[in-house]
C-alpha cells in the first residue's frame, strides 16, 4: 500500500495581506512571517517566497 501521493497546488503572494496562499486538493490556506499570527511559519514562508521569486512571480522581499 502506498504511503504517499502527489498534490498539485497553486501558490501566490498577496502584497495587500503579506501572505502566501496555497490552494489545491480541495483546500486553501495561507502562511506568513508574522510571529503573532497562528499562520506564522517562517521557514515555509521563506522557501515559498524564494520559489515565487525564482519563478518570476510577485513575492515578498527576502529577509
mmCIF file of C-alpha atoms in Angstrom:
data_model
loop_
_atom_site.group_PDB
_atom_site.id
_atom_site.type_symbol
_atom_site.label_atom_id
_atom_site.label_comp_id
_atom_site.label_asym_id
_atom_site.label_seq_id
_atom_site.Cartn_x
_atom_site.Cartn_y
_atom_site.Cartn_z
ATOM 1 C CA UNK A 1 0.000 0.000 0.000
ATOM 2 C CA UNK A 2 1.317 3.455 -0.946
ATOM 3 C CA UNK A 3 2.316 5.788 1.865
ATOM 4 C CA UNK A 4 2.421 8.988 -0.159
ATOM 5 C CA UNK A 5 0.695 10.782 -3.004
ATOM 6 C CA UNK A 6 1.329 13.817 -5.170
ATOM 7 C CA UNK A 7 -0.582 17.016 -4.562
ATOM 8 C CA UNK A 8 -0.844 19.655 -7.278
ATOM 9 C CA UNK A 9 -1.098 23.087 -5.624
ATOM 10 C CA UNK A 10 -1.206 26.719 -6.681
ATOM 11 C CA UNK A 11 0.907 29.220 -4.760
ATOM 12 C CA UNK A 12 0.664 33.019 -4.914
ATOM 13 C CA UNK A 13 1.574 36.069 -2.870
ATOM 14 C CA UNK A 14 -0.832 38.770 -1.718
ATOM 15 C CA UNK A 15 1.022 42.042 -1.196
ATOM 16 C CA UNK A 16 -2.056 43.512 0.481
ATOM 17 C CA UNK A 17 -2.067 40.920 3.282
ATOM 18 C CA UNK A 18 1.635 39.950 3.090
ATOM 19 C CA UNK A 19 0.588 36.298 2.991
ATOM 20 C CA UNK A 20 1.481 33.471 0.685
ATOM 21 C CA UNK A 21 -1.584 31.486 -0.366
ATOM 22 C CA UNK A 22 -1.548 27.761 -1.062
ATOM 23 C CA UNK A 23 -4.525 26.035 -2.702
ATOM 24 C CA UNK A 24 -5.149 22.596 -4.101
ATOM 25 C CA UNK A 25 -6.690 19.244 -3.322
ATOM 26 C CA UNK A 26 -9.861 20.865 -2.024
ATOM 27 C CA UNK A 27 -8.193 23.189 0.480
ATOM 28 C CA UNK A 28 -6.840 26.711 0.682
ATOM 29 C CA UNK A 29 -4.522 28.068 3.344
ATOM 30 C CA UNK A 30 -2.039 30.861 3.963
ATOM 31 C CA UNK A 31 1.333 31.266 5.587
ATOM 32 C CA UNK A 32 3.042 34.442 6.783
ATOM 33 C CA UNK A 33 6.092 35.735 8.627
ATOM 34 C CA UNK A 34 4.203 37.458 11.471
ATOM 35 C CA UNK A 35 5.261 35.884 14.791
ATOM 36 C CA UNK A 36 1.955 36.954 16.382
ATOM 37 C CA UNK A 37 -0.135 35.040 13.820
ATOM 38 C CA UNK A 38 -1.248 31.427 14.090
ATOM 39 C CA UNK A 39 -0.346 31.192 10.377
ATOM 40 C CA UNK A 40 3.284 32.077 11.225
ATOM 41 C CA UNK A 41 5.751 29.642 9.699
ATOM 42 C CA UNK A 42 8.997 31.466 8.910
ATOM 43 C CA UNK A 43 10.751 28.524 7.251
ATOM 44 C CA UNK A 44 7.880 27.685 4.882
ATOM 45 C CA UNK A 45 7.260 31.391 4.153
ATOM 46 C CA UNK A 46 10.920 31.871 3.214
ATOM 47 C CA UNK A 47 11.010 28.783 0.975
ATOM 48 C CA UNK A 48 7.762 29.625 -0.817
ATOM 49 C CA UNK A 49 8.854 33.261 -1.250
ATOM 50 C CA UNK A 50 12.098 32.082 -2.863
ATOM 51 C CA UNK A 51 10.134 29.705 -5.123
ATOM 52 C CA UNK A 52 7.857 32.553 -6.267
ATOM 53 C CA UNK A 53 10.816 34.917 -6.884
ATOM 54 C CA UNK A 54 12.671 32.253 -8.865
ATOM 55 C CA UNK A 55 9.528 31.754 -10.979
ATOM 56 C CA UNK A 56 9.436 35.496 -11.717
ATOM 57 C CA UNK A 57 6.200 35.981 -9.783
ATOM 58 C CA UNK A 58 5.275 38.581 -7.157
ATOM 59 C CA UNK A 59 6.864 37.655 -3.835
ATOM 60 C CA UNK A 60 7.745 39.271 -0.524
ATOM 61 C CA UNK A 61 11.161 40.815 -0.143
ATOM 62 C CA UNK A 62 13.910 38.487 1.014
ATOM 63 C CA UNK A 63 14.627 38.931 4.694
#
